[in-house]
Amino acid sequence: MTKIDRDGFTTNLGVLVATLGSAVGLGNIWKFPSLTGTNGGAGFLLVYLAATMLVGLPVMIAETMLGRTARADAVTSFEILAPRGQWEWKAIGWMGCAAALLIMAFYSEVAGWVYAYVFKAVSGEVSTVDPKVAGAAFAKLVSSPLTVLAWQWVVLAVTGGVIMCGVSKGIEAVTLRLVPLLFILLVALCVRSLTLDGAGRGLGFLFQPDFAKITPAVALTALGLAFFKLSLGMGTMLTYGSYFRDDQNIPWTATRVMLADLSVSLLAGVAIFPAVFTFGFEPAAGPSLVFMTIPAVFASMPGGTVFMTIFFLITAIASVGAILSLIEVPVAVLSERYGLGRKQAALATIAAIALLGVPASLSQSLMAHVAIFGLNPFDLFDFASSNVLLPLGGILICLFVGWVYGFDKTARSLSNHGELNNRGLIKAVFFLIRFIAPLSIAIVLLNGLKLI
Ligand code: PHE
């Protein structure tokens, strides 16, 4: 195999920011609160936390390590690392490409809603604490097929533009400055939310688990969210790992990204649920929850319109880092395996997403009644990626590292060839990867899909 001259992250801070940029996105602001709401609150959060620590973190470390060792795209990496004759492992990379397209089909739609809300915030249309008015504004947007499609294409055009102009490094620099601002705005929202009448009920919903509500389906959704949040099980972290520097401390970087990502989600939860109970929103509203509740909290504080606009703007920008990392999986495969230029590869990927995006975008309007396995295309793409493909990719990655790649190579790689003094930590991580993570994913997956 010829060694391809590869681009890479040039500083350790750049690595951290890009990886964080992939993790932090609509998953924190949109998906985490809506799933916590529809799955009963604290019990879901508990399973999500366990899944993140015991499964997500080890898988993240394993995936990044594979990428950095192979220094190749998600498919080729397995050809390089698997023992001779065991090239089936590269299926993980192909599954990852499929997951990337499915996720992008609905993720770009939701990003489009966020873009649209920047303008709705400016116009004052959504400055309301009335669930009916807020619900009507959201319904007006998503039930208009042309509007949602147009916004989705704006998102894809912006993403394509970023890739064409090669300004992804610029995006990293922007993200680095904006993530702290998002943090500050979320903290301000939390303060406002915690001083509302319904704060106690909101916090109870979020933090007092009712164990009866933890069903196999809820557990699978929580596990799927853990994978989705940290961009795992589909080759994103592997591809990013391939750009890591040799002296990067992988376990430490992964831990910091996981903790930062978790804090953003928790802040979003604390900002939203007290308002849900104060103003009478429905916690189980699903995808619309954030688009109704966040404006309500802003509307109830001074200067709300300005802050609301900034909030949606930052969320829109934060989604770019995640989108770039999603697209990077097929783009790296197409350009490194098939010799396509990066621009052509990005164009082909974006065209595929635009096609798949049509049914996703029309799921709240023209195709609302289409049901495949009882789900509309939007929900189906979400379920098939987060609840099936990502956990499956996660198991395979664990089996590969834990049983094929082995402890010695893992230890060498995660200690940077003995430079880091972290053998105890590596042993613990390897134990999780070899036994705990694959077993728990298998149990949750089989139960959640009602296969056992
Ligand atoms: N982690 C991103 C988010 O939460 C989404 C994502 C999933 C990005 C999978 C890359 C790969 O918004």
CSV table of C-alpha atoms and ligand atoms in Angstrom, one decimal:
chain,number,residue,atom,x,y,z
A,1,MET,CA,0.0,0.0,0.0
A,2,THR,CA,1.4,3.4,-1.0
A,3,LYS,CA,1.7,5.8,1.9
A,4,ILE,CA,-0.6,8.7,1.1
A,5,ASP,CA,0.6,12.2,2.1
A,6,ARG,CA,-2.0,13.1,4.6
A,7,ASP,CA,-3.2,16.2,6.2
A,8,GLY,CA,-3.2,16.2,9.9
A,9,PHE,CA,-3.9,18.3,13.0
A,10,THR,CA,-0.9,20.4,13.7
A,11,THR,CA,-1.3,21.2,17.4
A,12,ASN,CA,-2.7,19.3,20.3
A,13,LEU,CA,-5.2,22.0,21.0
A,14,GLY,CA,-6.4,21.8,17.4
A,15,VAL,CA,-7.0,18.1,17.9
A,16,LEU,CA,-9.0,18.7,21.0
A,17,VAL,CA,-11.1,21.4,19.4
A,18,ALA,CA,-11.8,19.4,16.3
A,19,THR,CA,-12.8,16.3,18.2
A,20,LEU,CA,-14.9,18.4,20.5
A,21,GLY,CA,-16.4,20.1,17.5
A,22,SER,CA,-17.4,16.7,16.2
A,23,ALA,CA,-19.0,15.7,19.5
A,24,VAL,CA,-20.8,18.9,20.5
A,25,GLY,CA,-23.6,19.8,18.2
A,26,LEU,CA,-27.3,19.3,17.8
A,27,GLY,CA,-27.0,16.1,19.8
A,28,ASN,CA,-26.6,18.2,23.0
A,29,ILE,CA,-29.0,21.0,22.3
A,30,TRP,CA,-31.7,19.1,20.4
A,31,LYS,CA,-31.4,15.4,20.7
A,32,PHE,CA,-30.5,15.0,24.3
A,33,PRO,CA,-33.4,17.0,25.7
A,34,SER,CA,-36.0,15.6,23.4
A,35,LEU,CA,-35.0,12.0,24.1
A,36,THR,CA,-34.8,12.7,27.8
A,37,GLY,CA,-38.3,14.1,27.6
A,38,THR,CA,-39.8,11.3,25.6
A,39,ASN,CA,-38.1,8.5,27.6
A,40,GLY,CA,-39.2,9.5,31.0
A,41,GLY,CA,-36.4,11.8,32.4
A,42,ALA,CA,-34.0,10.8,35.1
A,43,GLY,CA,-34.0,7.0,34.5
A,44,PHE,CA,-33.0,7.6,30.9
A,45,LEU,CA,-30.3,10.0,32.0
A,46,LEU,CA,-28.9,7.4,34.4
A,47,VAL,CA,-28.6,4.8,31.7
A,48,TYR,CA,-27.1,7.4,29.3
A,49,LEU,CA,-24.5,8.3,31.9
A,50,ALA,CA,-23.6,4.7,32.5
A,51,ALA,CA,-23.4,4.0,28.7
A,52,THR,CA,-21.2,7.1,28.2
A,53,MET,CA,-18.7,6.1,30.9
A,54,LEU,CA,-18.5,2.4,30.6
A,55,VAL,CA,-19.1,2.0,26.8
A,56,GLY,CA,-18.7,5.3,25.1
A,57,LEU,CA,-15.4,6.4,26.6
A,58,PRO,CA,-13.6,3.1,26.0
A,59,VAL,CA,-14.9,2.8,22.4
A,60,MET,CA,-13.8,6.4,21.8
A,61,ILE,CA,-10.3,5.6,23.0
A,62,ALA,CA,-10.2,2.4,20.9
A,63,GLU,CA,-11.5,4.0,17.7
A,64,THR,CA,-9.1,6.9,17.9
A,65,MET,CA,-6.2,4.6,18.6
A,66,LEU,CA,-7.0,2.5,15.5
A,67,GLY,CA,-7.1,5.5,13.3
A,68,ARG,CA,-3.9,6.9,14.6
A,69,THR,CA,-2.1,3.6,14.2
A,70,ALA,CA,-3.3,2.9,10.7
A,71,ARG,CA,-3.3,6.6,9.5
A,72,ALA,CA,-6.0,5.8,6.9
A,73,ASP,CA,-9.7,6.1,6.2
A,74,ALA,CA,-12.3,4.0,8.1
A,75,VAL,CA,-12.3,1.2,5.5
A,76,THR,CA,-8.6,1.0,4.7
A,77,SER,CA,-7.6,1.2,8.4
A,78,PHE,CA,-9.1,-2.3,8.9
A,79,GLU,CA,-7.3,-3.7,5.9
A,80,ILE,CA,-4.0,-2.4,7.4
A,81,LEU,CA,-4.6,-3.5,10.9
A,82,ALA,CA,-6.5,-6.8,10.5
A,83,PRO,CA,-4.4,-10.0,10.3
A,84,ARG,CA,-4.0,-11.4,6.8
A,85,GLY,CA,-7.1,-13.0,5.5
A,86,GLN,CA,-9.4,-11.2,8.0
A,87,TRP,CA,-10.4,-8.4,5.8
A,88,GLU,CA,-14.1,-8.7,6.6
A,89,TRP,CA,-13.4,-6.3,9.4
A,90,LYS,CA,-13.5,-3.5,6.9
A,91,ALA,CA,-17.2,-3.9,6.8
A,92,ILE,CA,-17.1,-1.7,9.9
A,93,GLY,CA,-15.9,1.2,7.7
A,94,TRP,CA,-18.6,0.6,5.1
A,95,MET,CA,-21.3,0.5,7.8
A,96,GLY,CA,-19.9,3.8,9.0
A,97,CYS,CA,-20.3,5.4,5.6
A,98,ALA,CA,-23.9,4.2,5.5
A,99,ALA,CA,-24.5,5.5,9.0
A,100,ALA,CA,-23.0,8.9,8.1
A,101,LEU,CA,-25.4,9.3,5.1
A,102,LEU,CA,-28.4,8.3,7.2
A,103,ILE,CA,-27.5,10.6,10.0
A,104,MET,CA,-26.8,13.5,7.7
A,105,ALA,CA,-30.2,13.0,6.0
A,106,PHE,CA,-32.0,14.1,9.2
A,107,TYR,CA,-29.2,16.0,10.9
A,108,SER,CA,-29.1,18.5,8.0
A,109,GLU,CA,-32.8,19.0,8.3
A,110,VAL,CA,-32.7,19.8,12.0
A,111,ALA,CA,-29.8,22.1,11.3
A,112,GLY,CA,-32.0,23.8,8.7
A,113,TRP,CA,-34.7,24.3,11.4
A,114,VAL,CA,-32.0,26.0,13.6
A,115,TYR,CA,-31.0,28.3,10.7
A,116,ALA,CA,-34.7,29.2,10.2
A,117,TYR,CA,-35.0,29.9,13.9
A,118,VAL,CA,-32.2,32.5,13.8
A,119,PHE,CA,-34.6,34.5,11.6
A,120,LYS,CA,-37.7,33.7,13.6
A,121,ALA,CA,-35.8,34.9,16.7
A,122,VAL,CA,-34.9,38.2,15.1
A,123,SER,CA,-38.5,38.7,13.9
A,124,GLY,CA,-39.9,38.1,17.4
A,125,GLU,CA,-42.3,35.4,16.0
A,126,VAL,CA,-41.1,32.9,18.6
A,127,SER,CA,-40.7,35.2,21.6
A,128,THR,CA,-43.5,33.6,23.5
A,129,VAL,CA,-44.1,31.5,26.6
A,130,ASP,CA,-47.4,30.2,25.3
A,131,PRO,CA,-47.1,26.5,24.2
A,132,LYS,CA,-49.9,27.0,21.6
A,133,VAL,CA,-48.2,29.9,19.9
A,134,ALA,CA,-44.8,28.3,20.1
A,135,GLY,CA,-46.2,25.0,18.8
A,136,ALA,CA,-47.9,26.7,15.9
A,137,ALA,CA,-44.7,28.5,14.8
A,138,PHE,CA,-42.8,25.3,14.8
A,139,ALA,CA,-45.6,23.4,13.0
A,140,LYS,CA,-45.7,26.2,10.4
A,141,LEU,CA,-42.1,25.7,9.6
A,142,VAL,CA,-41.9,21.9,9.4
A,143,SER,CA,-45.2,21.4,7.6
A,144,SER,CA,-44.1,23.5,4.7
A,145,PRO,CA,-42.2,21.1,2.4
A,146,LEU,CA,-40.5,23.7,0.3
A,147,THR,CA,-39.3,25.7,3.2
A,148,VAL,CA,-37.7,22.8,5.1
A,149,LEU,CA,-36.2,21.5,1.9
A,150,ALA,CA,-34.8,24.9,1.1
A,151,TRP,CA,-33.3,25.3,4.6
A,152,GLN,CA,-31.8,21.8,4.3
A,153,TRP,CA,-30.1,22.7,1.0
A,154,VAL,CA,-28.8,25.9,2.6
A,155,VAL,CA,-27.2,23.8,5.3
A,156,LEU,CA,-25.7,21.5,2.6
A,157,ALA,CA,-24.5,24.4,0.5
A,158,VAL,CA,-22.8,26.0,3.6
A,159,THR,CA,-21.1,22.7,4.4
A,160,GLY,CA,-20.1,22.3,0.8
A,161,GLY,CA,-18.8,25.8,0.8
A,162,VAL,CA,-16.7,25.2,3.9
A,163,ILE,CA,-15.2,22.1,2.3
A,164,MET,CA,-14.6,23.7,-1.1
A,165,CYS,CA,-12.9,26.8,0.3
A,166,GLY,CA,-10.8,24.6,2.6
A,167,VAL,CA,-11.8,26.7,5.6
A,168,SER,CA,-12.4,23.8,8.0
A,169,LYS,CA,-9.4,25.0,10.0
A,170,GLY,CA,-11.1,28.4,10.1
A,171,ILE,CA,-14.2,26.7,11.4
A,172,GLU,CA,-12.1,25.0,14.1
A,173,ALA,CA,-10.8,28.4,15.1
A,174,VAL,CA,-14.3,29.8,15.2
A,175,THR,CA,-15.7,26.9,17.2
A,176,LEU,CA,-12.9,27.3,19.7
A,177,ARG,CA,-14.2,30.8,20.4
A,178,LEU,CA,-17.9,30.1,20.2
A,179,VAL,CA,-18.2,27.0,22.3
A,180,PRO,CA,-17.3,29.0,25.5
A,181,LEU,CA,-19.9,31.6,24.4
A,182,LEU,CA,-22.5,28.8,24.0
A,183,PHE,CA,-21.5,27.6,27.5
A,184,ILE,CA,-22.1,31.1,28.9
A,185,LEU,CA,-25.5,31.5,27.2
A,186,LEU,CA,-26.5,28.1,28.5
A,187,VAL,CA,-25.5,29.0,32.0
A,188,ALA,CA,-27.5,32.2,31.7
A,189,LEU,CA,-30.5,30.1,30.5
A,190,CYS,CA,-30.0,27.7,33.4
A,191,VAL,CA,-30.0,30.6,35.9
A,192,ARG,CA,-33.2,32.0,34.5
A,193,SER,CA,-34.8,28.6,34.3
A,194,LEU,CA,-33.9,27.7,37.9
A,195,THR,CA,-35.6,30.8,39.2
A,196,LEU,CA,-38.9,29.8,37.5
A,197,ASP,CA,-41.8,28.4,39.5
A,198,GLY,CA,-41.6,25.0,38.0
A,199,ALA,CA,-37.9,24.6,38.6
A,200,GLY,CA,-38.4,21.9,41.3
A,201,ARG,CA,-40.5,19.8,39.1
A,202,GLY,CA,-38.2,20.2,36.2
A,203,LEU,CA,-35.2,19.2,38.2
A,204,GLY,CA,-37.1,16.2,39.7
A,205,PHE,CA,-38.0,15.0,36.2
A,206,LEU,CA,-34.3,15.3,35.2
A,207,PHE,CA,-32.6,13.9,38.3
A,208,GLN,CA,-35.0,11.7,40.3
A,209,PRO,CA,-35.1,8.3,38.5
A,210,ASP,CA,-38.2,6.2,38.4
A,211,PHE,CA,-36.6,2.8,37.7
A,212,ALA,CA,-39.9,1.4,36.4
A,213,LYS,CA,-39.5,3.7,33.4
A,214,ILE,CA,-36.2,2.0,32.3
A,215,THR,CA,-37.5,-0.4,29.7
A,216,PRO,CA,-35.3,-2.3,27.2
A,217,ALA,CA,-36.3,0.2,24.5
A,218,VAL,CA,-35.4,3.1,26.7
A,219,ALA,CA,-32.0,1.5,27.5
A,220,LEU,CA,-31.3,1.0,23.8
A,221,THR,CA,-32.2,4.7,23.0
A,222,ALA,CA,-29.8,5.8,25.8
A,223,LEU,CA,-27.0,3.7,24.5
A,224,GLY,CA,-27.7,4.9,20.9
A,225,LEU,CA,-27.5,8.5,22.2
A,226,ALA,CA,-24.2,7.8,23.9
A,227,PHE,CA,-22.8,6.6,20.6
A,228,PHE,CA,-24.4,9.5,18.6
A,229,LYS,CA,-23.2,12.1,21.1
A,230,LEU,CA,-19.5,11.1,21.0
A,231,SER,CA,-19.6,10.4,17.2
A,232,LEU,CA,-18.8,6.7,17.8
A,233,GLY,CA,-19.2,3.4,16.1
A,234,MET,CA,-19.1,4.7,12.6
A,235,GLY,CA,-15.5,5.6,11.9
A,236,THR,CA,-15.7,9.3,12.7
A,237,MET,CA,-13.4,9.1,15.6
A,238,LEU,CA,-11.3,6.6,13.7
A,239,THR,CA,-10.9,9.0,10.8
A,240,TYR,CA,-10.2,11.9,13.1
A,241,GLY,CA,-7.7,9.7,15.0
A,242,SER,CA,-5.9,9.2,11.8
A,243,TYR,CA,-5.1,12.9,11.8
A,244,PHE,CA,-3.9,12.9,15.5
A,245,ARG,CA,-0.3,13.6,16.3
A,246,ASP,CA,1.9,10.8,17.6
A,247,ASP,CA,2.5,12.5,20.9
A,248,GLN,CA,-1.2,13.1,21.6
A,249,ASN,CA,-2.4,11.5,24.9
A,250,ILE,CA,-5.5,9.7,23.5
A,251,PRO,CA,-7.1,8.5,26.8
A,252,TRP,CA,-6.8,12.0,28.3
A,253,THR,CA,-8.1,13.7,25.2
A,254,ALA,CA,-11.1,11.4,24.9
A,255,THR,CA,-11.9,11.9,28.6
A,256,ARG,CA,-11.8,15.7,28.3
A,257,VAL,CA,-14.0,15.6,25.2
A,258,MET,CA,-16.5,13.3,26.9
A,259,LEU,CA,-16.7,15.4,30.1
A,260,ALA,CA,-17.1,18.7,28.1
A,261,ASP,CA,-19.7,17.2,25.9
A,262,LEU,CA,-21.6,15.8,28.9
A,263,SER,CA,-21.6,19.2,30.6
A,264,VAL,CA,-23.1,20.9,27.5
A,265,SER,CA,-25.9,18.4,27.4
A,266,LEU,CA,-26.6,18.6,31.1
A,267,LEU,CA,-26.7,22.4,30.9
A,268,ALA,CA,-29.2,22.2,28.1
A,269,GLY,CA,-31.3,19.8,30.2
A,270,VAL,CA,-31.3,22.1,33.2
A,271,ALA,CA,-32.2,25.1,31.0
A,272,ILE,CA,-35.1,23.3,29.4
A,273,PHE,CA,-37.0,21.1,31.9
A,274,PRO,CA,-37.8,23.7,34.5
A,275,ALA,CA,-39.3,25.8,31.7
A,276,VAL,CA,-41.3,22.8,30.4
A,277,PHE,CA,-43.1,22.5,33.7
A,278,THR,CA,-43.4,26.2,34.4
A,279,PHE,CA,-45.1,27.1,31.1
A,280,GLY,CA,-47.0,23.9,30.5
A,281,PHE,CA,-45.1,22.4,27.6
A,282,GLU,CA,-45.3,18.7,27.0
A,283,PRO,CA,-42.0,17.0,28.1
A,284,ALA,CA,-42.6,14.2,25.6
A,285,ALA,CA,-43.1,16.6,22.7
A,286,GLY,CA,-40.1,15.1,20.9
A,287,PRO,CA,-38.1,16.9,18.2
A,288,SER,CA,-40.1,20.1,18.7
A,289,LEU,CA,-39.4,20.4,22.4
A,290,VAL,CA,-36.2,22.6,22.2
A,291,PHE,CA,-37.6,24.8,19.5
A,292,MET,CA,-40.5,25.7,21.8
A,293,THR,CA,-38.9,25.8,25.2
A,294,ILE,CA,-35.7,27.6,24.6
A,295,PRO,CA,-37.4,30.6,23.1
A,296,ALA,CA,-39.8,30.6,26.1
A,297,VAL,CA,-37.0,30.9,28.6
A,298,PHE,CA,-35.4,33.7,26.5
A,299,ALA,CA,-38.8,35.4,26.2
A,300,SER,CA,-39.0,35.5,29.9
A,301,MET,CA,-35.8,37.4,30.5
A,302,PRO,CA,-34.6,40.9,29.7
A,303,GLY,CA,-32.9,41.3,26.3
A,304,GLY,CA,-34.3,37.9,25.4
A,305,THR,CA,-34.7,38.5,21.6
A,306,VAL,CA,-31.0,39.4,21.2
A,307,PHE,CA,-29.8,36.5,23.3
A,308,MET,CA,-32.1,34.1,21.6
A,309,THR,CA,-30.8,35.1,18.2
A,310,ILE,CA,-27.2,34.7,19.3
A,311,PHE,CA,-28.1,31.3,20.8
A,312,PHE,CA,-29.5,29.9,17.6
A,313,LEU,CA,-26.7,31.4,15.6
A,314,ILE,CA,-24.1,29.7,17.8
A,315,THR,CA,-26.0,26.4,17.7
A,316,ALA,CA,-26.1,26.7,13.9
A,317,ILE,CA,-22.3,27.2,13.8
A,318,ALA,CA,-21.7,24.4,16.4
A,319,SER,CA,-23.6,22.0,14.1
A,320,VAL,CA,-21.0,22.7,11.3
A,321,GLY,CA,-18.2,21.0,13.2
A,322,ALA,CA,-20.4,17.9,13.7
A,323,ILE,CA,-21.5,17.9,10.1
A,324,LEU,CA,-18.0,18.2,8.8
A,325,SER,CA,-16.9,15.2,10.8
A,326,LEU,CA,-19.9,13.2,9.6
A,327,ILE,CA,-19.1,13.9,6.0
A,328,GLU,CA,-15.4,13.3,6.5
A,329,VAL,CA,-16.0,9.5,6.9
A,330,PRO,CA,-17.3,8.9,3.3
A,331,VAL,CA,-15.1,11.7,1.9
A,332,ALA,CA,-11.9,10.1,3.3
A,333,VAL,CA,-12.9,6.7,1.9
A,334,LEU,CA,-13.8,8.1,-1.5
A,335,SER,CA,-10.7,10.2,-1.8
A,336,GLU,CA,-8.1,7.8,-0.4
A,337,ARG,CA,-9.5,4.5,-1.8
A,338,TYR,CA,-10.8,5.7,-5.1
A,339,GLY,CA,-8.5,8.6,-5.8
A,340,LEU,CA,-11.2,11.1,-6.1
A,341,GLY,CA,-10.2,14.7,-5.3
A,342,ARG,CA,-11.4,15.9,-1.9
A,343,LYS,CA,-13.8,18.4,-3.6
A,344,GLN,CA,-15.3,15.8,-5.9
A,345,ALA,CA,-15.6,13.4,-3.0
A,346,ALA,CA,-17.4,16.0,-0.9
A,347,LEU,CA,-19.7,16.9,-3.8
A,348,ALA,CA,-20.7,13.3,-4.4
A,349,THR,CA,-21.3,12.8,-0.6
A,350,ILE,CA,-23.4,16.0,-0.4
A,351,ALA,CA,-25.4,14.9,-3.5
A,352,ALA,CA,-26.2,11.6,-1.9
A,353,ILE,CA,-27.3,13.3,1.3
A,354,ALA,CA,-29.5,15.7,-0.5
A,355,LEU,CA,-31.3,12.8,-2.1
A,356,LEU,CA,-31.7,10.9,1.1
A,357,GLY,CA,-32.6,14.1,2.8
A,358,VAL,CA,-35.8,14.6,0.8
A,359,PRO,CA,-37.9,11.9,2.5
A,360,ALA,CA,-36.4,12.9,5.9
A,361,SER,CA,-37.4,16.5,5.3
A,362,LEU,CA,-40.9,15.7,4.1
A,363,SER,CA,-41.6,13.4,7.1
A,364,GLN,CA,-43.5,16.2,8.9
A,365,SER,CA,-45.5,17.2,5.8
A,366,LEU,CA,-46.1,15.3,2.6
A,367,MET,CA,-44.7,12.0,3.8
A,368,ALA,CA,-46.0,12.2,7.4
A,369,HIS,CA,-48.1,9.1,6.8
A,370,VAL,CA,-45.5,6.9,5.2
A,371,ALA,CA,-44.6,4.2,7.7
A,372,ILE,CA,-41.7,1.7,7.3
A,373,PHE,CA,-41.5,-0.6,10.3
A,374,GLY,CA,-44.0,1.8,11.9
A,375,LEU,CA,-41.7,4.8,11.5
A,376,ASN,CA,-41.7,7.8,9.1
A,377,PRO,CA,-38.4,8.3,7.1
A,378,PHE,CA,-37.0,10.8,9.6
A,379,ASP,CA,-37.5,8.5,12.6
A,380,LEU,CA,-36.4,5.5,10.6
A,381,PHE,CA,-33.1,7.0,9.6
A,382,ASP,CA,-32.5,8.1,13.2
A,383,PHE,CA,-33.4,4.7,14.6
A,384,ALA,CA,-31.5,2.7,12.0
A,385,SER,CA,-28.3,4.8,12.6
A,386,SER,CA,-28.3,5.5,16.3
A,387,ASN,CA,-30.0,2.5,17.6
A,388,VAL,CA,-28.7,-0.2,15.2
A,389,LEU,CA,-25.7,0.8,13.1
A,390,LEU,CA,-23.7,2.7,15.7
A,391,PRO,CA,-24.1,0.1,18.5
A,392,LEU,CA,-23.3,-2.6,16.0
A,393,GLY,CA,-20.2,-0.8,14.9
A,394,GLY,CA,-19.3,-0.3,18.5
A,395,ILE,CA,-19.5,-4.0,19.3
A,396,LEU,CA,-17.4,-4.9,16.2
A,397,ILE,CA,-14.7,-2.3,17.2
A,398,CYS,CA,-14.6,-3.7,20.7
A,399,LEU,CA,-14.3,-7.3,19.4
A,400,PHE,CA,-11.6,-6.2,17.0
A,401,VAL,CA,-9.5,-4.4,19.5
A,402,GLY,CA,-10.2,-6.7,22.5
A,403,TRP,CA,-9.8,-10.0,20.7
A,404,VAL,CA,-7.9,-9.5,17.5
A,405,TYR,CA,-5.6,-6.5,17.9
A,406,GLY,CA,-4.8,-7.5,21.4
A,407,PHE,CA,-3.5,-6.0,24.6
A,408,ASP,CA,0.2,-5.6,23.7
A,409,LYS,CA,-0.4,-3.4,20.6
A,410,THR,CA,-3.1,-1.4,22.4
A,411,ALA,CA,-0.8,-0.8,25.4
A,412,ARG,CA,2.0,0.3,23.0
A,413,SER,CA,-0.2,2.7,21.2
A,414,LEU,CA,-2.1,4.2,24.1
A,415,SER,CA,1.1,4.8,26.1
A,416,ASN,CA,2.7,6.4,23.0
A,417,HIS,CA,5.3,3.6,22.9
A,418,GLY,CA,6.0,3.8,26.6
A,419,GLU,CA,6.3,7.5,26.9
A,420,LEU,CA,3.2,7.9,29.0
A,421,ASN,CA,3.1,6.3,32.3
A,422,ASN,CA,-0.5,4.9,32.2
A,423,ARG,CA,-0.3,1.2,32.2
A,424,GLY,CA,-2.9,0.7,34.9
A,425,LEU,CA,-5.4,2.9,33.1
A,426,ILE,CA,-4.8,1.0,29.8
A,427,LYS,CA,-5.4,-2.3,31.6
A,428,ALA,CA,-8.8,-0.9,32.9
A,429,VAL,CA,-9.7,0.4,29.5
A,430,PHE,CA,-8.8,-2.8,27.8
A,431,PHE,CA,-10.9,-4.8,30.2
A,432,LEU,CA,-13.9,-2.6,29.4
A,433,ILE,CA,-13.2,-3.0,25.7
A,434,ARG,CA,-12.7,-6.7,25.8
A,435,PHE,CA,-15.6,-7.8,28.0
A,436,ILE,CA,-17.8,-5.2,29.6
A,437,ALA,CA,-18.6,-2.9,26.6
A,438,PRO,CA,-19.3,-5.6,23.9
A,439,LEU,CA,-21.4,-7.6,26.4
A,440,SER,CA,-23.5,-4.7,27.6
A,441,ILE,CA,-24.0,-3.4,24.0
A,442,ALA,CA,-25.1,-6.9,22.9
A,443,ILE,CA,-27.5,-7.3,25.8
A,444,VAL,CA,-29.0,-3.9,25.3
A,445,LEU,CA,-29.2,-4.2,21.6
A,446,LEU,CA,-30.8,-7.6,21.5
A,447,ASN,CA,-33.3,-6.7,24.2
A,448,GLY,CA,-34.1,-3.3,22.8
A,449,LEU,CA,-34.8,-4.8,19.3
A,450,LYS,CA,-36.8,-7.5,21.0
A,451,LEU,CA,-34.6,-10.2,19.6
A,452,ILE,CA,-34.3,-12.0,22.9
B,1,PHE,N1,-21.9,14.1,17.9
B,1,PHE,C1,-22.7,14.9,17.0
B,1,PHE,C2,-23.8,15.6,17.9
B,1,PHE,O1,-24.1,15.3,18.9
B,1,PHE,C3,-23.4,14.1,15.9
B,1,PHE,C4,-22.5,13.2,15.2
B,1,PHE,C5,-22.8,11.8,15.2
B,1,PHE,C6,-21.3,13.6,14.6
B,1,PHE,C7,-22.0,10.9,14.6
B,1,PHE,C8,-20.5,12.7,14.0
B,1,PHE,C9,-20.8,11.3,14.0
B,1,PHE,O2,-24.4,16.6,17.4
